[in-house]
Amino acid sequence: MNSPTQLKILSAVWRNPGLSRSELGELAGLHVNTMTRTVDALIRKGYLREGASGQSGVRGRPKIPLEVDPARTCVGGIAIAAGGVEAVAMNLLGQPQGEAEKAAASNSAGIAKAVSRLLGGLLPKNPLALGVSVTGFVDPVSRRILWSSAAPAAELDLAPLLARAGETPVALNSEIHALGMRWLMKHVEAEHDDTLVVTLEDGAVGASMLIAGRPNRGCVLGGNELGHMSLNIETARCYCGGVGCVERVFCTDFLHRLGGRGSLGEAFAEPALSAPARQIIDLVALGVANATVFARPHRVVVAGMPAHNARFRDALERAWRRRLPAVFRERVTLSWYETKATLSAETSGWLAIASVLSGSDGRAWT
């Protein structure tokens, strides 16, 4: 789809489902004839559909609401992470169209082979765009993975692989920025603010700084590496080579070093938090507070494993606020993003959805 008018209408319906043609024309500022032709074309292509007639509209005619057609595969998502590659086809509402395909891969050659095979499964569906997420850092010009837990021993050139997409736009970014876009597309009221999205998983901590609705670009593609912020504490050595990384603190191994038992998730689920669990929460809160003071966002959003755990949430927010200067405690809000499959091909697909609805060719998200 390369018509700016079609993209404008598709985006308007996505954000405002249920509008009639006349309401959509007023919102988009388009002549009724242009609106009719555009909507009809989008319906023929399967991107929009008409809902059931509602209350009477202009001159007593029934209002026919428009909505995004959930049956149409519009985007594809590919996630490259430690252990393998995952791909899924999705509609513009972010709903998977079938099961995600997975391919195990432990080195650069395996990743290249897996990406090529999974791309071959997505392209025949004629997606409007592809979203590709990578854990680690990627050169935005050459599209070469520079450093990643997915292929820690070698660099990997993604350019020849992604070239297979042909004219299909490819939005490439880190997995945590993909999560940030997934959150933002579901909270469009925050698109003009600065938001720090933090993800906490056992042994994996990341952050995405969204500046006025756009991922922080920087000199390389990658998350804002909260996970590799170094604290003055002895931990197991991280794959980045450092000691004291926040993601080496937020893990089961460090819990055991402190004398705790079971897994990290089990420790946070106990009726009363143990001393090792409280120490981990306090150290992670220190890292998040430092990132908050440095970035000065309007809000901090925390996703991942403990987002469903009220006891952990309360403890982390108290520790985080305690470490913030008063000026930030009064202005920065903290909320929790409870969602499944935080770092996955499904999340990667939201990079593509964002690029389609913004009218971008994908480069805006790389």
mmCIF file of C-alpha atoms in Angstrom:
data_model
loop_
_atom_site.group_PDB
_atom_site.id
_atom_site.type_symbol
_atom_site.label_atom_id
_atom_site.label_comp_id
_atom_site.label_asym_id
_atom_site.label_seq_id
_atom_site.Cartn_x
_atom_site.Cartn_y
_atom_site.Cartn_z
ATOM 1 C CA MET A 1 0.000 0.000 0.000
ATOM 2 C CA ASN A 2 1.684 3.204 -1.166
ATOM 3 C CA SER A 3 -1.235 5.654 -1.240
ATOM 4 C CA PRO A 4 -0.857 8.335 1.473
ATOM 5 C CA THR A 5 -4.633 8.806 1.509
ATOM 6 C CA GLN A 6 -5.263 5.103 2.091
ATOM 7 C CA LEU A 7 -2.703 5.042 4.893
ATOM 8 C CA LYS A 8 -4.284 8.133 6.438
ATOM 9 C CA ILE A 9 -7.746 6.547 6.419
ATOM 10 C CA LEU A 10 -6.490 3.175 7.646
ATOM 11 C CA SER A 11 -4.697 4.865 10.542
ATOM 12 C CA ALA A 12 -7.777 6.946 11.394
ATOM 13 C CA VAL A 13 -10.038 3.876 11.515
ATOM 14 C CA TRP A 14 -7.456 1.954 13.566
ATOM 15 C CA ARG A 15 -7.414 4.747 16.153
ATOM 16 C CA ASN A 16 -11.157 5.441 15.984
ATOM 17 C CA PRO A 17 -13.014 2.181 15.240
ATOM 18 C CA GLY A 18 -16.703 2.521 14.507
ATOM 19 C CA LEU A 19 -16.636 5.809 12.595
ATOM 20 C CA SER A 20 -18.934 6.127 9.603
ATOM 21 C CA ARG A 21 -17.754 7.380 6.217
ATOM 22 C CA SER A 22 -19.107 10.873 6.876
ATOM 23 C CA GLU A 23 -17.515 11.037 10.345
ATOM 24 C CA LEU A 24 -14.239 9.765 8.924
ATOM 25 C CA GLY A 25 -14.372 12.399 6.162
ATOM 26 C CA GLU A 26 -14.797 15.172 8.715
ATOM 27 C CA LEU A 27 -11.955 13.814 10.831
ATOM 28 C CA ALA A 28 -9.561 13.387 7.896
ATOM 29 C CA GLY A 29 -10.628 16.541 6.086
ATOM 30 C CA LEU A 30 -11.311 14.730 2.805
ATOM 31 C CA HIS A 31 -13.967 15.346 0.162
ATOM 32 C CA VAL A 32 -16.812 12.858 0.300
ATOM 33 C CA ASN A 33 -15.983 11.417 -3.140
ATOM 34 C CA THR A 34 -12.325 10.901 -2.203
ATOM 35 C CA MET A 35 -13.399 9.335 1.083
ATOM 36 C CA THR A 36 -15.824 6.954 -0.630
ATOM 37 C CA ARG A 37 -13.272 5.791 -3.208
ATOM 38 C CA THR A 38 -10.590 5.312 -0.600
ATOM 39 C CA VAL A 39 -12.761 3.399 1.861
ATOM 40 C CA ASP A 40 -14.157 1.179 -0.884
ATOM 41 C CA ALA A 41 -10.631 0.376 -2.064
ATOM 42 C CA LEU A 42 -9.551 -0.539 1.462
ATOM 43 C CA ILE A 43 -12.587 -2.783 1.863
ATOM 44 C CA ARG A 44 -11.875 -4.540 -1.455
ATOM 45 C CA LYS A 45 -8.278 -5.153 -0.372
ATOM 46 C CA GLY A 46 -9.474 -6.614 2.917
ATOM 47 C CA TYR A 47 -7.989 -3.995 5.258
ATOM 48 C CA LEU A 48 -11.326 -2.547 6.399
ATOM 49 C CA ARG A 49 -14.809 -3.943 6.761
ATOM 50 C CA GLU A 50 -18.244 -2.558 7.465
ATOM 51 C CA GLY A 51 -19.825 -3.287 10.813
ATOM 52 C CA ALA A 52 -23.509 -3.716 11.596
ATOM 53 C CA SER A 53 -25.675 -0.665 10.865
ATOM 54 C CA GLY A 54 -26.190 1.506 13.890
ATOM 55 C CA GLN A 55 -28.235 4.622 14.666
ATOM 56 C CA SER A 56 -29.345 6.892 11.878
ATOM 57 C CA GLY A 57 -26.752 9.226 10.445
ATOM 58 C CA VAL A 58 -27.087 12.162 8.082
ATOM 59 C CA ARG A 59 -30.612 12.629 6.632
ATOM 60 C CA GLY A 60 -31.879 9.541 8.402
ATOM 61 C CA ARG A 61 -29.538 7.126 6.664
ATOM 62 C CA PRO A 62 -28.295 4.308 8.890
ATOM 63 C CA LYS A 63 -24.786 4.792 10.185
ATOM 64 C CA ILE A 64 -22.483 2.061 8.870
ATOM 65 C CA PRO A 65 -19.420 1.834 11.144
ATOM 66 C CA LEU A 66 -16.007 0.994 9.724
ATOM 67 C CA GLU A 67 -13.381 -1.117 11.423
ATOM 68 C CA VAL A 68 -10.092 -2.859 10.700
ATOM 69 C CA ASP A 69 -10.753 -6.324 9.307
ATOM 70 C CA PRO A 70 -9.217 -8.772 11.804
ATOM 71 C CA ALA A 71 -9.105 -11.583 9.234
ATOM 72 C CA ARG A 72 -6.543 -9.826 7.011
ATOM 73 C CA THR A 73 -2.868 -10.696 7.548
ATOM 74 C CA CYS A 74 -1.139 -7.340 7.320
ATOM 75 C CA VAL A 75 2.257 -7.614 9.016
ATOM 76 C CA GLY A 76 4.875 -10.120 10.055
ATOM 77 C CA GLY A 77 7.045 -10.209 13.160
ATOM 78 C CA ILE A 78 10.461 -11.850 13.530
ATOM 79 C CA ALA A 79 12.341 -12.005 16.837
ATOM 80 C CA ILE A 80 16.043 -12.913 16.987
ATOM 81 C CA ALA A 81 17.047 -13.832 20.521
ATOM 82 C CA ALA A 82 19.294 -16.129 22.508
ATOM 83 C CA GLY A 83 18.417 -19.698 21.576
ATOM 84 C CA GLY A 84 16.719 -19.093 18.270
ATOM 85 C CA VAL A 85 14.410 -17.169 15.958
ATOM 86 C CA GLU A 86 10.619 -16.846 16.060
ATOM 87 C CA ALA A 87 8.186 -15.561 13.401
ATOM 88 C CA VAL A 88 4.452 -14.896 13.278
ATOM 89 C CA ALA A 89 1.897 -13.353 10.901
ATOM 90 C CA MET A 90 -0.450 -10.768 12.444
ATOM 91 C CA ASN A 91 -3.372 -8.531 11.598
ATOM 92 C CA LEU A 92 -3.267 -4.761 12.119
ATOM 93 C CA LEU A 93 -4.896 -5.169 15.525
ATOM 94 C CA GLY A 94 -1.816 -7.033 16.748
ATOM 95 C CA GLN A 95 -3.546 -10.419 16.840
ATOM 96 C CA PRO A 96 -1.517 -13.432 15.615
ATOM 97 C CA GLN A 97 -2.843 -15.206 12.547
ATOM 98 C CA GLY A 98 -1.937 -18.754 13.500
ATOM 99 C CA GLU A 99 0.810 -20.153 15.699
ATOM 100 C CA ALA A 100 4.283 -18.627 15.802
ATOM 101 C CA GLU A 101 6.998 -20.651 14.080
ATOM 102 C CA LYS A 102 10.232 -21.223 15.987
ATOM 103 C CA ALA A 103 13.675 -22.320 14.865
ATOM 104 C CA ALA A 104 16.491 -23.133 17.285
ATOM 105 C CA ALA A 105 19.823 -21.416 16.587
ATOM 106 C CA SER A 106 22.924 -21.032 18.735
ATOM 107 C CA ASN A 107 25.348 -19.254 16.390
ATOM 108 C CA SER A 108 25.458 -16.783 13.496
ATOM 109 C CA ALA A 109 25.138 -19.435 10.789
ATOM 110 C CA GLY A 110 22.155 -20.989 12.503
ATOM 111 C CA ILE A 111 20.467 -17.610 12.943
ATOM 112 C CA ALA A 112 20.993 -16.737 9.266
ATOM 113 C CA LYS A 113 19.480 -20.037 8.180
ATOM 114 C CA ALA A 114 16.515 -19.660 10.543
ATOM 115 C CA VAL A 115 15.751 -16.067 9.489
ATOM 116 C CA SER A 116 15.887 -17.046 5.816
ATOM 117 C CA ARG A 117 13.497 -19.968 6.311
ATOM 118 C CA LEU A 118 11.007 -18.024 8.439
ATOM 119 C CA LEU A 119 11.045 -15.075 6.039
ATOM 120 C CA GLY A 120 10.153 -17.512 3.294
ATOM 121 C CA GLY A 121 7.038 -18.417 5.234
ATOM 122 C CA LEU A 122 5.900 -14.822 5.797
ATOM 123 C CA LEU A 123 6.494 -13.200 2.398
ATOM 124 C CA PRO A 124 3.874 -15.223 0.455
ATOM 125 C CA LYS A 125 1.256 -13.646 2.757
ATOM 126 C CA ASN A 126 2.090 -10.250 1.168
ATOM 127 C CA PRO A 127 2.507 -8.294 4.416
ATOM 128 C CA LEU A 128 2.382 -4.497 4.386
ATOM 129 C CA ALA A 129 5.527 -4.467 6.515
ATOM 130 C CA LEU A 130 7.802 -6.669 8.593
ATOM 131 C CA GLY A 131 8.995 -5.961 12.107
ATOM 132 C CA VAL A 132 12.325 -7.517 13.077
ATOM 133 C CA SER A 133 13.675 -7.305 16.621
ATOM 134 C CA VAL A 134 17.135 -8.271 17.825
ATOM 135 C CA THR A 135 18.543 -8.603 21.296
ATOM 136 C CA GLY A 136 21.772 -6.604 21.533
ATOM 137 C CA PHE A 137 23.180 -3.880 19.266
ATOM 138 C CA VAL A 138 22.837 -3.458 15.489
ATOM 139 C CA ASP A 139 24.547 -0.988 13.161
ATOM 140 C CA PRO A 140 21.648 1.050 11.644
ATOM 141 C CA VAL A 141 23.433 1.597 8.309
ATOM 142 C CA SER A 142 24.939 -1.820 7.554
ATOM 143 C CA ARG A 143 22.280 -3.724 9.536
ATOM 144 C CA ARG A 144 24.975 -5.880 11.073
ATOM 145 C CA ILE A 145 24.487 -7.343 14.559
ATOM 146 C CA LEU A 146 27.462 -6.011 16.510
ATOM 147 C CA TRP A 147 26.920 -7.602 19.897
ATOM 148 C CA SER A 148 24.165 -9.926 21.046
ATOM 149 C CA SER A 149 23.438 -12.776 23.421
ATOM 150 C CA ALA A 150 21.892 -14.486 20.383
ATOM 151 C CA ALA A 151 25.324 -14.787 18.743
ATOM 152 C CA PRO A 152 27.884 -13.776 21.389
ATOM 153 C CA ALA A 153 30.934 -15.081 19.545
ATOM 154 C CA ALA A 154 30.536 -13.334 16.185
ATOM 155 C CA GLU A 155 28.914 -10.514 14.249
ATOM 156 C CA LEU A 156 26.063 -11.273 11.841
ATOM 157 C CA ASP A 157 25.172 -9.309 8.708
ATOM 158 C CA LEU A 158 21.378 -9.076 8.460
ATOM 159 C CA ALA A 159 21.352 -6.953 5.282
ATOM 160 C CA PRO A 160 21.448 -9.831 2.751
ATOM 161 C CA LEU A 161 18.744 -11.673 4.690
ATOM 162 C CA LEU A 162 16.414 -8.674 4.981
ATOM 163 C CA ALA A 163 16.995 -7.846 1.297
ATOM 164 C CA ARG A 164 14.868 -10.915 0.553
ATOM 165 C CA ALA A 165 11.875 -8.856 1.663
ATOM 166 C CA GLY A 166 12.202 -6.894 -1.589
ATOM 167 C CA GLU A 167 9.880 -3.877 -1.586
ATOM 168 C CA THR A 168 8.220 -4.889 1.685
ATOM 169 C CA PRO A 169 9.319 -2.331 4.312
ATOM 170 C CA VAL A 170 11.325 -3.769 7.205
ATOM 171 C CA ALA A 171 11.277 -2.033 10.600
ATOM 172 C CA LEU A 172 14.376 -3.226 12.465
ATOM 173 C CA ASN A 173 15.081 -2.433 16.101
ATOM 174 C CA SER A 174 15.881 -3.964 19.471
ATOM 175 C CA GLU A 175 13.420 -6.281 21.191
ATOM 176 C CA ILE A 176 12.892 -3.835 24.042
ATOM 177 C CA HIS A 177 12.065 -0.955 21.661
ATOM 178 C CA ALA A 178 9.555 -3.316 20.028
ATOM 179 C CA LEU A 179 7.971 -3.809 23.453
ATOM 180 C CA GLY A 180 7.975 -0.037 23.934
ATOM 181 C CA MET A 181 6.090 0.426 20.660
ATOM 182 C CA ARG A 182 3.638 -2.321 21.603
ATOM 183 C CA TRP A 183 2.848 -0.454 24.812
ATOM 184 C CA LEU A 184 2.634 2.934 23.094
ATOM 185 C CA MET A 185 0.302 1.751 20.311
ATOM 186 C CA LYS A 186 -2.098 0.626 23.039
ATOM 187 C CA HIS A 187 -1.714 3.925 24.928
ATOM 188 C CA VAL A 188 -1.856 6.495 22.139
ATOM 189 C CA GLU A 189 -2.760 9.217 24.637
ATOM 190 C CA ALA A 190 0.904 9.119 25.716
ATOM 191 C CA GLU A 191 2.398 9.445 22.219
ATOM 192 C CA HIS A 192 3.595 13.017 22.780
ATOM 193 C CA ASP A 193 5.244 12.282 26.132
ATOM 194 C CA ASP A 194 8.596 10.729 27.026
ATOM 195 C CA THR A 195 8.230 7.248 28.488
ATOM 196 C CA LEU A 196 10.783 4.842 29.946
ATOM 197 C CA VAL A 197 9.603 1.246 29.424
ATOM 198 C CA VAL A 198 11.424 -1.289 31.616
ATOM 199 C CA THR A 199 11.209 -5.058 31.261
ATOM 200 C CA LEU A 200 12.186 -7.423 34.056
ATOM 201 C CA GLU A 201 12.652 -11.122 33.388
ATOM 202 C CA ASP A 202 14.790 -13.641 35.264
ATOM 203 C CA GLY A 203 18.306 -12.877 33.937
ATOM 204 C CA ALA A 204 17.124 -10.326 31.361
ATOM 205 C CA VAL A 205 16.570 -6.629 32.103
ATOM 206 C CA GLY A 206 16.077 -3.953 29.472
ATOM 207 C CA ALA A 207 14.697 -0.468 28.896
ATOM 208 C CA SER A 208 13.267 1.510 25.991
ATOM 209 C CA MET A 209 13.310 5.300 26.015
ATOM 210 C CA LEU A 210 10.430 6.590 23.898
ATOM 211 C CA ILE A 211 10.932 10.266 23.105
ATOM 212 C CA ALA A 212 7.692 11.917 21.975
ATOM 213 C CA GLY A 213 6.504 8.556 20.664
ATOM 214 C CA ARG A 214 9.733 7.507 18.953
ATOM 215 C CA PRO A 215 12.401 5.069 20.153
ATOM 216 C CA ASN A 216 15.642 6.751 21.145
ATOM 217 C CA ARG A 217 17.819 6.224 18.061
ATOM 218 C CA GLY A 218 21.400 6.658 19.270
ATOM 219 C CA CYS A 219 24.544 5.697 17.347
ATOM 220 C CA VAL A 220 23.525 2.015 17.196
ATOM 221 C CA LEU A 221 20.184 0.217 17.288
ATOM 222 C CA GLY A 222 19.609 -1.171 20.738
ATOM 223 C CA GLY A 223 17.689 -0.792 23.939
ATOM 224 C CA ASN A 224 18.649 1.744 26.567
ATOM 225 C CA GLU A 225 20.795 -0.756 28.405
ATOM 226 C CA LEU A 226 19.495 -0.677 31.949
ATOM 227 C CA GLY A 227 20.367 -4.371 32.151
ATOM 228 C CA HIS A 228 24.063 -3.594 31.702
ATOM 229 C CA MET A 229 24.164 -0.666 34.122
ATOM 230 C CA SER A 230 26.898 -1.668 36.548
ATOM 231 C CA LEU A 231 26.282 -1.612 40.301
ATOM 232 C CA ASN A 232 29.014 -1.833 42.903
ATOM 233 C CA ILE A 233 28.239 -5.414 43.858
ATOM 234 C CA GLU A 234 29.722 -8.830 43.098
ATOM 235 C CA THR A 235 27.657 -10.955 40.720
ATOM 236 C CA ALA A 236 28.295 -13.669 38.176
ATOM 237 C CA ARG A 237 30.044 -12.328 35.085
ATOM 238 C CA CYS A 238 27.578 -11.109 32.472
ATOM 239 C CA TYR A 239 27.801 -12.168 28.808
ATOM 240 C CA CYS A 240 28.785 -8.526 28.107
ATOM 241 C CA GLY A 241 31.938 -9.193 30.127
ATOM 242 C CA GLY A 242 31.036 -7.049 33.126
ATOM 243 C CA VAL A 243 30.313 -7.794 36.759
ATOM 244 C CA GLY A 244 27.518 -6.146 38.718
ATOM 245 C CA CYS A 245 25.122 -5.731 35.766
ATOM 246 C CA VAL A 246 21.517 -5.151 36.830
ATOM 247 C CA GLU A 247 20.354 -8.206 34.885
ATOM 248 C CA ARG A 248 22.917 -10.333 36.753
ATOM 249 C CA VAL A 249 21.293 -9.002 39.951
ATOM 250 C CA PHE A 250 17.742 -9.750 38.801
ATOM 251 C CA CYS A 251 18.238 -13.479 38.377
ATOM 252 C CA THR A 252 17.939 -16.751 40.237
ATOM 253 C CA ASP A 253 21.724 -17.182 40.410
ATOM 254 C CA PHE A 254 22.122 -13.976 42.424
ATOM 255 C CA LEU A 255 19.228 -14.972 44.677
ATOM 256 C CA HIS A 256 21.164 -18.141 45.538
ATOM 257 C CA ARG A 257 24.354 -16.133 46.111
ATOM 258 C CA LEU A 258 22.436 -14.184 48.742
ATOM 259 C CA GLY A 259 21.264 -17.393 50.427
ATOM 260 C CA GLY A 260 17.789 -17.520 48.889
ATOM 261 C CA ARG A 261 16.096 -20.676 47.644
ATOM 262 C CA GLY A 262 14.055 -21.674 44.639
ATOM 263 C CA SER A 263 13.630 -19.500 41.565
ATOM 264 C CA LEU A 264 13.336 -15.744 41.458
ATOM 265 C CA GLY A 265 9.645 -15.988 40.594
ATOM 266 C CA GLU A 266 9.038 -18.327 43.530
ATOM 267 C CA ALA A 267 10.862 -15.974 45.896
ATOM 268 C CA PHE A 268 8.626 -13.051 44.871
ATOM 269 C CA ALA A 269 5.509 -15.227 45.261
ATOM 270 C CA GLU A 270 6.199 -16.057 48.935
ATOM 271 C CA PRO A 271 3.624 -14.672 51.438
ATOM 272 C CA ALA A 272 6.407 -12.609 52.993
ATOM 273 C CA LEU A 273 9.396 -11.422 50.944
ATOM 274 C CA SER A 274 12.681 -12.879 52.176
ATOM 275 C CA ALA A 275 15.725 -10.726 52.901
ATOM 276 C CA PRO A 276 17.453 -11.828 49.639
ATOM 277 C CA ALA A 277 14.315 -10.998 47.618
ATOM 278 C CA ARG A 278 14.062 -7.563 49.249
ATOM 279 C CA GLN A 279 17.743 -6.887 48.557
ATOM 280 C CA ILE A 280 17.292 -7.727 44.863
ATOM 281 C CA ILE A 281 14.249 -5.448 44.644
ATOM 282 C CA ASP A 282 16.175 -2.605 46.297
ATOM 283 C CA LEU A 283 19.129 -2.959 43.902
ATOM 284 C CA VAL A 284 16.882 -3.080 40.829
ATOM 285 C CA ALA A 285 14.977 -0.047 42.128
ATOM 286 C CA LEU A 286 18.332 1.764 42.364
ATOM 287 C CA GLY A 287 19.015 1.033 38.704
ATOM 288 C CA VAL A 288 15.542 2.152 37.597
ATOM 289 C CA ALA A 289 15.780 5.291 39.737
ATOM 290 C CA ASN A 290 19.165 6.192 38.225
ATOM 291 C CA ALA A 291 17.718 5.730 34.724
ATOM 292 C CA THR A 292 14.716 7.869 35.692
ATOM 293 C CA VAL A 293 16.844 10.752 36.938
ATOM 294 C CA PHE A 294 19.059 10.565 33.856
ATOM 295 C CA ALA A 295 16.221 10.394 31.284
ATOM 296 C CA ARG A 296 13.635 12.603 33.065
ATOM 297 C CA PRO A 297 10.608 10.833 31.506
ATOM 298 C CA HIS A 298 6.988 11.701 32.153
ATOM 299 C CA ARG A 299 6.330 8.110 33.138
ATOM 300 C CA VAL A 300 8.038 4.797 33.848
ATOM 301 C CA VAL A 301 6.267 1.632 32.680
ATOM 302 C CA VAL A 302 7.404 -1.755 34.030
ATOM 303 C CA ALA A 303 6.612 -5.005 32.207
ATOM 304 C CA GLY A 304 7.716 -8.604 32.527
ATOM 305 C CA MET A 305 7.638 -11.442 34.988
ATOM 306 C CA PRO A 306 6.737 -9.555 38.214
ATOM 307 C CA ALA A 307 4.170 -7.171 36.670
ATOM 308 C CA HIS A 308 1.341 -9.460 37.870
ATOM 309 C CA ASN A 309 2.718 -9.712 41.429
ATOM 310 C CA ALA A 310 1.166 -7.060 43.691
ATOM 311 C CA ARG A 311 3.657 -7.660 46.521
ATOM 312 C CA PHE A 312 6.644 -7.156 44.227
ATOM 313 C CA ARG A 313 5.039 -4.111 42.595
ATOM 314 C CA ASP A 314 4.450 -2.365 45.904
ATOM 315 C CA ALA A 315 7.968 -3.108 47.157
ATOM 316 C CA LEU A 316 9.654 -1.932 43.959
ATOM 317 C CA GLU A 317 7.643 1.289 43.715
ATOM 318 C CA ARG A 318 8.395 2.191 47.341
ATOM 319 C CA ALA A 319 12.109 1.533 46.878
ATOM 320 C CA TRP A 320 12.135 3.426 43.539
ATOM 321 C CA ARG A 321 10.386 6.496 44.949
ATOM 322 C CA ARG A 322 12.629 6.497 48.022
ATOM 323 C CA ARG A 323 15.674 6.883 45.774
ATOM 324 C CA LEU A 324 14.256 9.681 43.602
ATOM 325 C CA PRO A 325 14.817 13.391 44.306
ATOM 326 C CA ALA A 326 11.569 15.095 45.385
ATOM 327 C CA VAL A 327 11.199 16.936 42.078
ATOM 328 C CA PHE A 328 10.915 13.596 40.269
ATOM 329 C CA ARG A 329 8.695 11.916 42.868
ATOM 330 C CA GLU A 330 6.110 14.631 42.235
ATOM 331 C CA ARG A 331 6.228 14.474 38.436
ATOM 332 C CA VAL A 332 7.083 10.967 37.223
ATOM 333 C CA THR A 333 4.377 8.308 37.329
ATOM 334 C CA LEU A 334 5.044 4.572 37.514
ATOM 335 C CA SER A 335 2.654 2.032 36.015
ATOM 336 C CA TRP A 336 2.690 -1.657 35.160
ATOM 337 C CA TYR A 337 2.187 -3.276 31.787
ATOM 338 C CA GLU A 338 0.636 -6.706 32.269
ATOM 339 C CA THR A 339 0.956 -8.542 28.982
ATOM 340 C CA LYS A 340 1.945 -12.000 27.814
ATOM 341 C CA ALA A 341 4.874 -12.750 25.508
ATOM 342 C CA THR A 342 6.649 -9.493 26.278
ATOM 343 C CA LEU A 343 9.692 -10.277 24.118
ATOM 344 C CA SER A 344 8.542 -12.319 21.128
ATOM 345 C CA ALA A 345 7.753 -12.286 17.414
ATOM 346 C CA GLU A 346 4.300 -10.999 18.345
ATOM 347 C CA THR A 347 5.915 -8.005 20.022
ATOM 348 C CA SER A 348 8.222 -7.534 17.004
ATOM 349 C CA GLY A 349 5.155 -7.273 14.789
ATOM 350 C CA TRP A 350 4.203 -4.044 16.546
ATOM 351 C CA LEU A 351 7.225 -2.374 14.955
ATOM 352 C CA ALA A 352 5.613 -3.143 11.599
ATOM 353 C CA ILE A 353 2.161 -1.986 12.730
ATOM 354 C CA ALA A 354 3.652 1.302 13.919
ATOM 355 C CA SER A 355 5.470 1.825 10.617
ATOM 356 C CA VAL A 356 2.322 1.110 8.585
ATOM 357 C CA LEU A 357 0.043 3.386 10.590
ATOM 358 C CA SER A 358 2.583 6.219 10.645
ATOM 359 C CA GLY A 359 2.960 6.032 6.861
ATOM 360 C CA SER A 360 6.655 5.225 7.314
ATOM 361 C CA ASP A 361 8.603 2.919 5.039
ATOM 362 C CA GLY A 362 10.135 1.290 8.084
ATOM 363 C CA ARG A 363 13.284 3.388 8.297
ATOM 364 C CA ALA A 364 11.744 5.612 10.970
ATOM 365 C CA TRP A 365 11.845 2.629 13.315
ATOM 366 C CA THR A 366 15.476 1.695 12.623
#
